[in-house]
């Protein structure tokens, strides 16, 4: 019906009709897709959210005498230097080398500071050669001192996101933000009806109508390009991604922001806007997708596994209302759970991006490009990695005590079984507390006489199907050396200790246990 060349001619002449994806919804509702395709030339989209898989190639120029940079730090954040003498790639999620700063300031913050024109401390080390005799350099730089600063983000602009909630009794911290215990909240992300890939996706063919390698886009406040399909690109499941690139020197901190997700680490908030040429009625219809048409699967992030349980499905319209209700199982019973919902991305800024891109095109400041090739079809594969579960190292039957067990008897049980932890169970065999050999020694010194006086009743436990990595993390986080292992009825199956895990994966695999 129309071509990109014809639309560009209209843009040059100031005659193109450009609307945002939000505006397109009402237009298609009123006119229908056929008439809308005649009336509208370009639909602009936008998204602004955490895009961890981001970073920039930086070229520092040669020092005198020259150095072959092998270890490179920018404000204490390491950039990968295994490329050439004075090139490096700075990843957005790289943490600070200073333990006192740690995850509070990382690669994304350096990128924002560069774009803001701030001075950055550069420290680089190398090994000496005849042509690179210098071993170390320390100086300060700004983005203007760099020869090139090219943003190359391997995975941005997710087409779809999962919603995240938490079934456990503890608050957890994830890349989807903090999740409250017992389904206390639901976090989601993405621009929904403004999302570029949602507006270009053909649900029948599982392909994209116009986007591909070479598509010119709005990137961080400047013009950039789609380099191709992003990593983990999975259009068959509706989870497409983009690899994008652009000139960091031209970008704005309004649309490129470093952030720290609490107890998770740094990430880069990126603003991306993509124009979609309305070539035919099918594209017009796709560009009128609504929030209520876009599903958000709700996953239980309390289960720290690759494949998390899906608890239900909501959509962007309901999620944006601030409350989502799903059916969950609590203590063996199905109940309706109303959760507070909140976005970890910004729809407000996404809307601003779509409007700014609309203005660029309407003012003939931005021309469309014909893609060089479509986005590829792909299905991501999981990593081949061995996994051990807690039940794999429970070799002994459970040794337990009761509330009626004397301290002397408890001491004998620990010695005879050569163990340091004794779970205490009630008359129904359910876990009530735990004592350790240290508790026994302290009881003797303090002249305590009953188990109930010395046992710990706040118990951190494990399940047999937990990974040993998660068990080790629980011990580290709670500064304990063992976990009672319980079944779904809270009955003790055994104890897993730091020593058990150490024997399996080696002491170098444990930290602070």
Short mmCIF file of C-alpha atoms in Angstrom, two decimals:
data_model
loop_
_atom_site.label_atom_id
_atom_site.label_comp_id
_atom_site.label_asym_id
_atom_site.label_seq_id
_atom_site.Cartn_x
_atom_site.Cartn_y
_atom_site.Cartn_z
CA UNK A 1 0.00 0.00 0.00
CA UNK A 2 2.81 2.42 0.95
CA UNK A 3 6.60 2.18 1.00
CA UNK A 4 9.21 3.54 3.40
CA UNK A 5 10.57 5.67 0.53
CA UNK A 6 7.16 7.26 -0.05
CA UNK A 7 6.73 7.97 3.67
CA UNK A 8 10.19 9.56 3.82
CA UNK A 9 9.24 11.87 0.95
CA UNK A 10 6.21 12.98 2.97
CA UNK A 11 8.44 13.51 6.02
CA UNK A 12 10.85 15.69 3.99
CA UNK A 13 7.95 17.75 2.71
CA UNK A 14 6.38 18.07 6.14
CA UNK A 15 3.27 16.20 5.01
CA UNK A 16 3.62 12.96 6.99
CA UNK A 17 0.91 12.14 9.51
CA UNK A 18 2.63 10.85 12.66
CA UNK A 19 0.88 9.62 15.81
CA UNK A 20 1.96 7.82 18.95
CA UNK A 21 0.95 4.22 19.62
CA UNK A 22 -1.45 5.50 22.29
CA UNK A 23 -3.14 7.79 19.79
CA UNK A 24 -3.31 5.03 17.19
CA UNK A 25 -5.58 2.96 19.43
CA UNK A 26 -8.42 5.51 19.23
CA UNK A 27 -7.84 6.11 15.53
CA UNK A 28 -8.20 2.42 14.63
CA UNK A 29 -11.21 2.08 16.95
CA UNK A 30 -12.88 5.00 15.13
CA UNK A 31 -11.83 4.44 11.50
CA UNK A 32 -10.94 0.77 11.34
CA UNK A 33 -7.55 -0.59 10.26
CA UNK A 34 -8.08 -0.09 6.51
CA UNK A 35 -8.86 3.64 6.72
CA UNK A 36 -6.29 4.19 9.46
CA UNK A 37 -3.61 2.73 7.18
CA UNK A 38 -4.53 5.35 4.56
CA UNK A 39 -4.61 8.25 7.02
CA UNK A 40 -1.55 7.48 9.18
CA UNK A 41 2.04 7.24 7.94
CA UNK A 42 4.09 6.57 11.09
CA UNK A 43 3.35 5.31 14.58
CA UNK A 44 5.91 6.10 17.29
CA UNK A 45 6.55 3.85 20.26
CA UNK A 46 8.62 4.18 23.42
CA UNK A 47 9.94 2.34 26.43
CA UNK A 48 12.04 3.31 29.44
CA UNK A 49 13.17 0.76 31.96
CA UNK A 50 16.02 -1.23 33.46
CA UNK A 51 18.06 -2.82 30.68
CA UNK A 52 20.89 -4.67 32.40
CA UNK A 53 22.44 -6.07 29.22
CA UNK A 54 23.97 -2.74 28.20
CA UNK A 55 27.38 -1.16 27.92
CA UNK A 56 29.75 0.88 25.78
CA UNK A 57 32.96 0.46 23.81
CA UNK A 58 35.41 3.21 24.77
CA UNK A 59 38.64 4.25 23.07
CA UNK A 60 41.00 6.25 25.29
CA UNK A 61 43.72 7.15 22.80
CA UNK A 62 47.42 6.36 23.32
CA UNK A 63 49.41 7.71 26.25
CA UNK A 64 53.06 8.75 25.96
CA UNK A 65 54.87 6.45 26.38
CA UNK A 66 52.17 4.01 25.18
CA UNK A 67 50.52 1.40 27.41
CA UNK A 68 48.82 -1.88 26.58
CA UNK A 69 45.85 -1.68 28.96
CA UNK A 70 45.03 -5.05 30.59
CA UNK A 71 43.25 -3.92 33.73
CA UNK A 72 41.15 -0.79 33.32
CA UNK A 73 39.13 0.97 36.03
CA UNK A 74 36.79 3.93 35.63
CA UNK A 75 35.83 5.44 38.99
CA UNK A 76 36.78 2.07 40.46
CA UNK A 77 34.61 0.05 38.06
CA UNK A 78 36.47 -2.44 35.88
CA UNK A 79 36.03 -2.32 32.12
CA UNK A 80 37.00 -5.30 29.98
CA UNK A 81 40.28 -4.56 28.20
CA UNK A 82 40.98 -7.78 26.28
CA UNK A 83 40.26 -6.09 22.96
CA UNK A 84 43.24 -3.90 22.02
CA UNK A 85 45.75 -1.61 23.65
CA UNK A 86 43.44 1.28 24.53
CA UNK A 87 39.94 -0.06 23.87
CA UNK A 88 37.62 -1.33 26.60
CA UNK A 89 34.01 -2.40 27.03
CA UNK A 90 32.28 -1.09 30.14
CA UNK A 91 29.29 -3.21 31.19
CA UNK A 92 26.35 -1.56 32.91
CA UNK A 93 26.11 -4.15 35.71
CA UNK A 94 29.81 -4.28 36.57
CA UNK A 95 30.28 -3.61 40.29
CA UNK A 96 32.79 -1.33 41.96
CA UNK A 97 36.14 -2.78 42.95
CA UNK A 98 35.91 -0.97 46.30
CA UNK A 99 34.19 -3.28 48.80
CA UNK A 100 32.86 -0.25 50.71
CA UNK A 101 31.06 0.96 47.57
CA UNK A 102 30.30 -2.48 46.11
CA UNK A 103 26.97 -2.54 44.24
CA UNK A 104 25.99 1.05 45.09
CA UNK A 105 27.96 2.46 42.14
CA UNK A 106 28.65 0.42 39.04
CA UNK A 107 29.13 0.54 35.31
CA UNK A 108 25.75 2.14 34.62
CA UNK A 109 26.60 5.06 36.89
CA UNK A 110 29.92 5.60 35.10
CA UNK A 111 28.04 5.68 31.77
CA UNK A 112 25.61 8.27 33.12
CA UNK A 113 28.47 10.36 34.55
CA UNK A 114 30.23 10.26 31.18
CA UNK A 115 27.08 11.43 29.38
CA UNK A 116 26.68 14.17 32.02
CA UNK A 117 30.17 15.45 31.15
CA UNK A 118 31.65 14.65 34.56
CA UNK A 119 35.32 13.89 35.17
CA UNK A 120 36.05 10.19 35.53
CA UNK A 121 39.12 8.74 37.25
CA UNK A 122 40.95 6.37 34.88
CA UNK A 123 43.41 3.82 36.27
CA UNK A 124 44.95 1.31 33.88
CA UNK A 125 47.64 -1.33 34.25
CA UNK A 126 49.43 -3.41 31.66
CA UNK A 127 52.52 -5.48 30.97
CA UNK A 128 55.49 -3.92 29.24
CA UNK A 129 56.58 -4.72 25.68
CA UNK A 130 58.98 -3.02 23.29
CA UNK A 131 56.13 -1.05 21.74
CA UNK A 132 54.18 -0.57 24.96
CA UNK A 133 56.79 0.24 27.64
CA UNK A 134 54.43 1.90 30.13
CA UNK A 135 53.11 -0.24 33.00
CA UNK A 136 50.51 2.04 34.63
CA UNK A 137 48.56 5.20 33.95
CA UNK A 138 46.42 7.30 36.29
CA UNK A 139 44.52 10.31 34.99
CA UNK A 140 41.07 11.86 34.68
CA UNK A 141 38.95 11.95 31.56
CA UNK A 142 35.63 13.27 30.33
CA UNK A 143 33.58 11.93 27.45
CA UNK A 144 35.14 14.61 25.22
CA UNK A 145 38.58 13.09 25.84
CA UNK A 146 37.46 9.77 24.37
CA UNK A 147 37.98 9.16 20.68
CA UNK A 148 34.88 6.97 20.53
CA UNK A 149 32.17 6.10 23.03
CA UNK A 150 29.81 3.70 21.29
CA UNK A 151 26.86 2.33 23.21
CA UNK A 152 26.34 -1.30 22.20
CA UNK A 153 23.60 -3.02 24.19
CA UNK A 154 23.31 -6.78 23.56
CA UNK A 155 19.75 -7.12 24.93
CA UNK A 156 17.33 -4.24 25.23
CA UNK A 157 13.66 -3.46 24.64
CA UNK A 158 12.13 -6.71 25.90
CA UNK A 159 8.86 -7.39 24.12
CA UNK A 160 7.33 -9.05 27.19
CA UNK A 161 8.07 -9.26 30.89
CA UNK A 162 6.99 -11.60 33.64
CA UNK A 163 5.31 -10.28 36.75
CA UNK A 164 7.10 -11.12 40.00
CA UNK A 165 5.70 -12.05 43.40
CA UNK A 166 7.00 -13.96 46.42
CA UNK A 167 5.38 -16.90 48.21
CA UNK A 168 7.97 -17.23 50.98
CA UNK A 169 7.85 -15.85 54.51
CA UNK A 170 10.81 -13.52 53.94
CA UNK A 171 11.27 -10.36 51.91
CA UNK A 172 13.50 -11.05 48.91
CA UNK A 173 15.47 -8.77 46.59
CA UNK A 174 15.50 -9.42 42.86
CA UNK A 175 16.14 -7.69 39.53
CA UNK A 176 12.38 -7.03 39.62
CA UNK A 177 12.82 -5.11 42.87
CA UNK A 178 11.96 -5.98 46.45
CA UNK A 179 9.23 -8.58 46.83
CA UNK A 180 7.28 -8.72 50.09
CA UNK A 181 6.55 -12.00 51.90
CA UNK A 182 3.46 -14.14 51.32
CA UNK A 183 2.39 -12.55 48.02
CA UNK A 184 2.58 -9.06 49.53
CA UNK A 185 3.12 -7.32 46.19
CA UNK A 186 3.46 -7.81 42.44
CA UNK A 187 6.15 -6.03 40.46
CA UNK A 188 6.03 -5.82 36.68
CA UNK A 189 7.89 -3.96 33.94
CA UNK A 190 7.52 -2.71 30.40
CA UNK A 191 5.60 -0.12 28.41
CA UNK A 192 2.71 -2.38 27.37
CA UNK A 193 0.80 -0.74 24.54
CA UNK A 194 3.72 1.63 23.86
CA UNK A 195 6.28 -1.19 23.62
CA UNK A 196 8.05 -1.14 20.20
CA UNK A 197 8.15 -4.91 19.67
CA UNK A 198 4.54 -5.39 20.79
CA UNK A 199 3.43 -2.85 18.17
CA UNK A 200 5.37 -4.55 15.38
CA UNK A 201 4.72 -8.21 16.21
CA UNK A 202 2.70 -10.43 13.90
CA UNK A 203 1.06 -12.97 16.20
CA UNK A 204 0.21 -15.32 13.34
CA UNK A 205 3.67 -15.64 11.82
CA UNK A 206 5.64 -14.90 15.03
CA UNK A 207 7.69 -12.36 13.09
CA UNK A 208 8.07 -8.58 13.08
CA UNK A 209 6.45 -6.48 10.39
CA UNK A 210 9.04 -3.74 9.86
CA UNK A 211 11.83 -3.85 12.46
CA UNK A 212 15.20 -5.41 11.76
CA UNK A 213 18.88 -4.80 11.28
CA UNK A 214 19.49 -1.20 10.28
CA UNK A 215 16.24 0.27 11.58
CA UNK A 216 16.94 3.81 12.81
CA UNK A 217 15.66 4.41 16.36
CA UNK A 218 15.54 6.89 19.22
CA UNK A 219 18.24 5.73 21.65
CA UNK A 220 19.04 7.51 24.90
CA UNK A 221 17.94 10.87 23.49
CA UNK A 222 19.93 10.49 20.25
CA UNK A 223 19.55 8.62 17.00
CA UNK A 224 20.75 5.03 16.99
CA UNK A 225 20.16 1.77 15.18
CA UNK A 226 18.97 -1.78 15.67
CA UNK A 227 22.05 -3.96 15.19
CA UNK A 228 19.96 -7.14 15.06
CA UNK A 229 18.18 -9.59 17.32
CA UNK A 230 19.17 -9.30 20.96
CA UNK A 231 20.50 -12.09 23.11
CA UNK A 232 17.85 -14.52 24.37
CA UNK A 233 15.61 -13.34 21.52
CA UNK A 234 12.57 -15.65 21.49
CA UNK A 235 9.78 -14.48 19.17
CA UNK A 236 8.02 -17.85 19.22
CA UNK A 237 7.20 -17.22 22.86
CA UNK A 238 6.52 -13.51 22.34
CA UNK A 239 9.75 -12.58 24.13
CA UNK A 240 11.65 -10.71 21.44
CA UNK A 241 14.70 -8.55 22.23
CA UNK A 242 16.91 -6.11 20.33
CA UNK A 243 20.62 -5.43 20.08
CA UNK A 244 21.04 -1.68 19.67
CA UNK A 245 23.88 0.78 19.17
CA UNK A 246 24.43 4.52 19.11
CA UNK A 247 26.85 7.34 19.86
CA UNK A 248 27.09 7.80 23.64
CA UNK A 249 28.46 11.31 23.11
CA UNK A 250 25.13 12.44 21.67
CA UNK A 251 22.91 11.00 24.39
CA UNK A 252 21.15 12.66 27.31
CA UNK A 253 20.95 11.76 30.98
CA UNK A 254 17.22 12.33 30.69
CA UNK A 255 16.98 9.03 28.84
CA UNK A 256 20.08 7.20 30.09
CA UNK A 257 20.28 6.77 33.86
CA UNK A 258 22.39 4.64 36.14
CA UNK A 259 20.46 2.94 38.94
CA UNK A 260 21.00 0.51 41.79
CA UNK A 261 18.38 -2.13 42.50
CA UNK A 262 18.53 -2.76 46.29
CA UNK A 263 20.68 -5.77 47.21
CA UNK A 264 20.87 -6.78 43.55
CA UNK A 265 23.22 -4.37 41.83
CA UNK A 266 23.50 -1.70 39.18
CA UNK A 267 21.47 -1.48 36.00
CA UNK A 268 21.02 1.03 33.22
CA UNK A 269 17.67 2.68 32.60
CA UNK A 270 17.49 3.18 28.85
CA UNK A 271 15.04 5.13 26.76
CA UNK A 272 14.23 3.63 23.37
CA UNK A 273 11.71 4.81 20.79
CA UNK A 274 11.06 3.16 17.44
CA UNK A 275 9.01 4.46 14.52
CA UNK A 276 6.79 1.98 12.71
CA UNK A 277 5.90 2.84 9.11
CA UNK A 278 2.23 2.10 8.48
CA UNK A 279 2.61 0.30 5.16
CA UNK A 280 -0.73 -1.53 5.19
CA UNK A 281 -3.87 -2.31 7.20
CA UNK A 282 -2.26 -5.27 8.97
CA UNK A 283 0.44 -3.02 10.42
CA UNK A 284 -2.17 -0.41 11.36
CA UNK A 285 -4.10 -3.03 13.30
CA UNK A 286 -0.99 -4.30 15.08
CA UNK A 287 -0.07 -0.74 16.09
CA UNK A 288 -3.40 -0.43 17.90
CA UNK A 289 -2.61 -3.11 20.49
CA UNK A 290 -4.04 -2.29 23.93
CA UNK A 291 -2.75 -2.86 27.45
CA UNK A 292 -5.55 -5.34 28.13
CA UNK A 293 -4.40 -7.42 25.14
CA UNK A 294 -0.88 -7.94 26.54
CA UNK A 295 -0.52 -10.77 29.04
CA UNK A 296 1.79 -10.70 32.06
CA UNK A 297 2.52 -14.18 33.42
CA UNK A 298 2.89 -14.01 37.22
CA UNK A 299 5.85 -16.04 38.50
CA UNK A 300 6.86 -17.00 42.04
CA UNK A 301 10.33 -15.48 42.50
CA UNK A 302 10.44 -17.03 45.95
CA UNK A 303 11.52 -20.21 44.16
CA UNK A 304 15.14 -19.50 43.17
CA UNK A 305 15.20 -21.74 40.13
CA UNK A 306 15.43 -21.12 36.39
CA UNK A 307 11.90 -22.40 35.80
CA UNK A 308 9.73 -20.61 38.34
CA UNK A 309 6.13 -21.66 39.05
CA UNK A 310 3.52 -19.69 37.13
CA UNK A 311 0.77 -18.64 39.53
CA UNK A 312 -1.54 -16.92 37.10
CA UNK A 313 -1.78 -14.30 34.36
CA UNK A 314 -2.74 -10.64 34.41
CA UNK A 315 -2.45 -7.86 31.82
CA UNK A 316 -1.03 -4.34 31.68
CA UNK A 317 -4.40 -2.64 32.15
CA UNK A 318 -5.09 -4.51 35.39
CA UNK A 319 -1.48 -4.21 36.57
CA UNK A 320 -1.54 -0.44 36.09
CA UNK A 321 -4.66 -0.21 38.29
CA UNK A 322 -2.45 -0.84 41.33
CA UNK A 323 -4.12 -4.09 42.40
CA UNK A 324 -4.12 -7.59 40.95
CA UNK A 325 -6.03 -10.58 42.32
CA UNK A 326 -4.98 -14.17 41.61
CA UNK A 327 -5.76 -17.55 43.12
CA UNK A 328 -2.89 -18.97 45.18
CA UNK A 329 -2.43 -21.91 47.51
CA UNK A 330 -1.81 -21.06 51.18
CA UNK A 331 -1.47 -23.89 53.72
CA UNK A 332 -3.01 -26.32 51.27
CA UNK A 333 -6.06 -24.15 50.50
CA UNK A 334 -6.90 -22.20 47.35
CA UNK A 335 -7.59 -18.56 48.18
CA UNK A 336 -7.93 -15.31 46.22
CA UNK A 337 -4.99 -13.05 46.97
CA UNK A 338 -5.16 -9.34 46.21
CA UNK A 339 -1.68 -7.93 45.64
CA UNK A 340 -0.47 -4.37 45.28
CA UNK A 341 1.07 -3.97 41.82
CA UNK A 342 3.82 -1.55 40.85
CA UNK A 343 5.97 -1.02 37.79
CA UNK A 344 9.76 -1.00 37.94
CA UNK A 345 9.83 0.90 34.63
CA UNK A 346 8.36 4.29 33.75
CA UNK A 347 5.30 4.56 31.53
CA UNK A 348 5.46 8.35 31.91
CA UNK A 349 8.92 8.56 30.34
CA UNK A 350 7.96 5.95 27.72
CA UNK A 351 5.13 8.26 26.69
CA UNK A 352 7.51 11.24 26.57
CA UNK A 353 9.84 9.29 24.28
CA UNK A 354 7.06 8.38 21.86
CA UNK A 355 6.01 12.05 21.74
CA UNK A 356 9.55 13.35 21.27
CA UNK A 357 10.17 10.91 18.44
CA UNK A 358 6.86 12.00 16.90
CA UNK A 359 8.06 15.61 17.00
CA UNK A 360 11.42 14.73 15.42
CA UNK A 361 9.68 13.04 12.50
CA UNK A 362 7.00 15.73 12.13
CA UNK A 363 9.77 18.37 12.01
CA UNK A 364 11.72 16.40 9.36
CA UNK A 365 14.58 15.81 11.82
CA UNK A 366 14.35 12.01 11.69
CA UNK A 367 14.04 9.84 8.61
CA UNK A 368 12.94 6.22 8.50
CA UNK A 369 15.20 3.44 7.25
CA UNK A 370 14.36 0.24 5.43
CA UNK A 371 15.61 -2.74 7.42
CA UNK A 372 18.53 -4.63 5.90
CA UNK A 373 17.20 -7.95 7.14
CA UNK A 374 14.42 -9.06 9.50
CA UNK A 375 14.93 -10.02 13.13
CA UNK A 376 15.85 -13.67 13.31
CA UNK A 377 13.71 -16.43 14.74
CA UNK A 378 15.36 -18.15 17.68
CA UNK A 379 14.68 -20.14 20.82
CA UNK A 380 17.11 -19.63 23.72
CA UNK A 381 18.64 -22.73 25.27
CA UNK A 382 19.44 -23.18 28.96
CA UNK A 383 23.00 -23.52 30.18
CA UNK A 384 24.34 -27.04 30.54
CA UNK A 385 25.31 -27.00 34.19
CA UNK A 386 25.26 -29.70 36.82
CA UNK A 387 22.97 -29.08 39.78
CA UNK A 388 22.90 -30.65 43.23
CA UNK A 389 19.88 -30.55 45.52
CA UNK A 390 19.78 -30.64 49.28
CA UNK A 391 18.28 -34.13 49.21
CA UNK A 392 21.38 -35.34 47.34
CA UNK A 393 23.55 -34.84 50.43
CA UNK A 394 21.11 -36.08 53.09
CA UNK A 395 22.75 -39.44 53.66
CA UNK A 396 21.83 -40.01 57.31
CA UNK A 397 18.35 -40.49 58.80
CA UNK A 398 17.08 -37.56 60.82
CA UNK A 399 18.39 -37.32 64.38
CA UNK A 400 15.99 -35.22 66.45
CA UNK A 401 15.12 -34.39 70.03
CA UNK A 402 11.89 -33.44 71.78
CA UNK A 403 10.93 -30.77 74.28
CA UNK A 404 11.21 -33.46 76.96
CA UNK A 405 14.82 -34.25 76.07
CA UNK A 406 17.21 -33.20 78.83
CA UNK A 407 20.23 -31.06 78.08
CA UNK A 408 22.46 -33.93 79.20
CA UNK A 409 20.70 -36.35 76.84
CA UNK A 410 20.90 -33.82 74.01
CA UNK A 411 24.64 -33.51 74.61
CA UNK A 412 25.04 -37.29 74.44
CA UNK A 413 23.08 -37.48 71.16
CA UNK A 414 25.29 -34.84 69.56
CA UNK A 415 28.47 -36.61 70.66
CA UNK A 416 27.38 -40.13 69.70
CA UNK A 417 26.24 -39.04 66.25
CA UNK A 418 29.17 -36.67 65.71
CA UNK A 419 26.84 -33.80 64.80
CA UNK A 420 26.54 -30.17 65.85
CA UNK A 421 22.83 -29.52 65.22
CA UNK A 422 19.83 -31.17 66.85
CA UNK A 423 16.35 -30.25 65.57
CA UNK A 424 13.66 -30.27 68.26
CA UNK A 425 10.21 -31.57 67.27
CA UNK A 426 6.80 -31.42 68.96
CA UNK A 427 4.49 -34.33 69.78
CA UNK A 428 3.40 -34.47 66.10
CA UNK A 429 6.97 -34.68 64.85
CA UNK A 430 6.93 -31.15 63.47
CA UNK A 431 9.90 -28.81 63.80
CA UNK A 432 9.71 -26.55 66.85
CA UNK A 433 13.28 -25.40 67.34
CA UNK A 434 16.93 -26.28 67.03
CA UNK A 435 19.94 -26.47 69.35
CA UNK A 436 23.65 -26.65 68.59
CA UNK A 437 26.70 -27.85 70.48
CA UNK A 438 27.40 -24.19 71.24
CA UNK A 439 23.96 -23.87 72.85
CA UNK A 440 24.79 -26.89 75.05
CA UNK A 441 28.10 -25.36 76.18
CA UNK A 442 26.40 -22.04 76.91
CA UNK A 443 23.64 -23.81 78.86
CA UNK A 444 26.20 -25.51 81.10
CA UNK A 445 27.92 -22.20 81.81
CA UNK A 446 24.62 -20.46 82.57
CA UNK A 447 23.16 -23.34 84.59
CA UNK A 448 20.20 -23.85 82.23
CA UNK A 449 18.18 -27.07 82.69
CA UNK A 450 15.59 -27.42 79.91
CA UNK A 451 15.69 -27.61 76.13
CA UNK A 452 13.00 -24.93 75.81
CA UNK A 453 15.30 -22.46 77.58
CA UNK A 454 18.14 -22.82 75.10
CA UNK A 455 16.65 -23.77 71.74
CA UNK A 456 16.30 -21.31 68.87
CA UNK A 457 12.67 -21.02 67.82
CA UNK A 458 13.25 -18.71 64.85
CA UNK A 459 14.37 -21.43 62.47
CA UNK A 460 15.81 -21.02 59.01
CA UNK A 461 15.18 -24.29 57.22
CA UNK A 462 15.61 -25.86 53.81
CA UNK A 463 13.51 -28.18 51.69
CA UNK A 464 14.87 -31.31 50.00
CA UNK A 465 14.34 -29.85 46.51
CA UNK A 466 16.31 -26.66 47.18
CA UNK A 467 19.68 -26.34 45.49
CA UNK A 468 22.77 -26.53 47.66
CA UNK A 469 23.67 -23.05 46.37
CA UNK A 470 20.50 -21.67 47.94
CA UNK A 471 21.15 -23.55 51.17
CA UNK A 472 24.67 -22.12 51.33
CA UNK A 473 23.30 -18.62 50.73
CA UNK A 474 20.79 -19.02 53.56
CA UNK A 475 23.57 -20.03 55.94
CA UNK A 476 25.75 -17.13 54.85
CA UNK A 477 22.95 -14.57 55.07
CA UNK A 478 21.87 -15.71 58.55
CA UNK A 479 25.39 -16.42 59.86
CA UNK A 480 24.56 -20.03 60.76
CA UNK A 481 26.32 -23.31 60.08
CA UNK A 482 23.41 -25.67 59.46
CA UNK A 483 19.82 -25.95 58.25
CA UNK A 484 17.16 -28.46 59.28
CA UNK A 485 15.60 -29.97 56.17
CA UNK A 486 11.81 -30.29 56.33
CA UNK A 487 9.07 -31.67 54.09
CA UNK A 488 5.82 -29.93 53.15
CA UNK A 489 4.34 -30.88 56.54
CA UNK A 490 7.28 -29.32 58.43
CA UNK A 491 8.56 -32.74 59.49
CA UNK A 492 12.33 -33.06 59.82
CA UNK A 493 14.12 -35.13 57.20
CA UNK A 494 17.63 -34.33 58.36
CA UNK A 495 20.16 -31.50 58.68
CA UNK A 496 22.47 -30.06 56.04
CA UNK A 497 25.54 -28.29 57.34
CA UNK A 498 28.22 -26.03 55.94
CA UNK A 499 30.61 -28.94 56.30
CA UNK A 500 28.36 -31.16 54.17
CA UNK A 501 28.28 -28.59 51.39
CA UNK A 502 31.99 -27.86 51.74
CA UNK A 503 32.81 -31.52 51.15
CA UNK A 504 30.74 -31.45 47.96
CA UNK A 505 31.77 -28.20 46.29
CA UNK A 506 34.97 -27.28 48.12
CA UNK A 507 35.49 -24.57 50.66
CA UNK A 508 36.27 -21.99 47.99
CA UNK A 509 32.65 -22.25 46.91
CA UNK A 510 31.33 -21.01 50.27
CA UNK A 511 31.51 -17.46 51.55
CA UNK A 512 31.13 -16.37 55.15
CA UNK A 513 29.53 -19.62 56.33
#
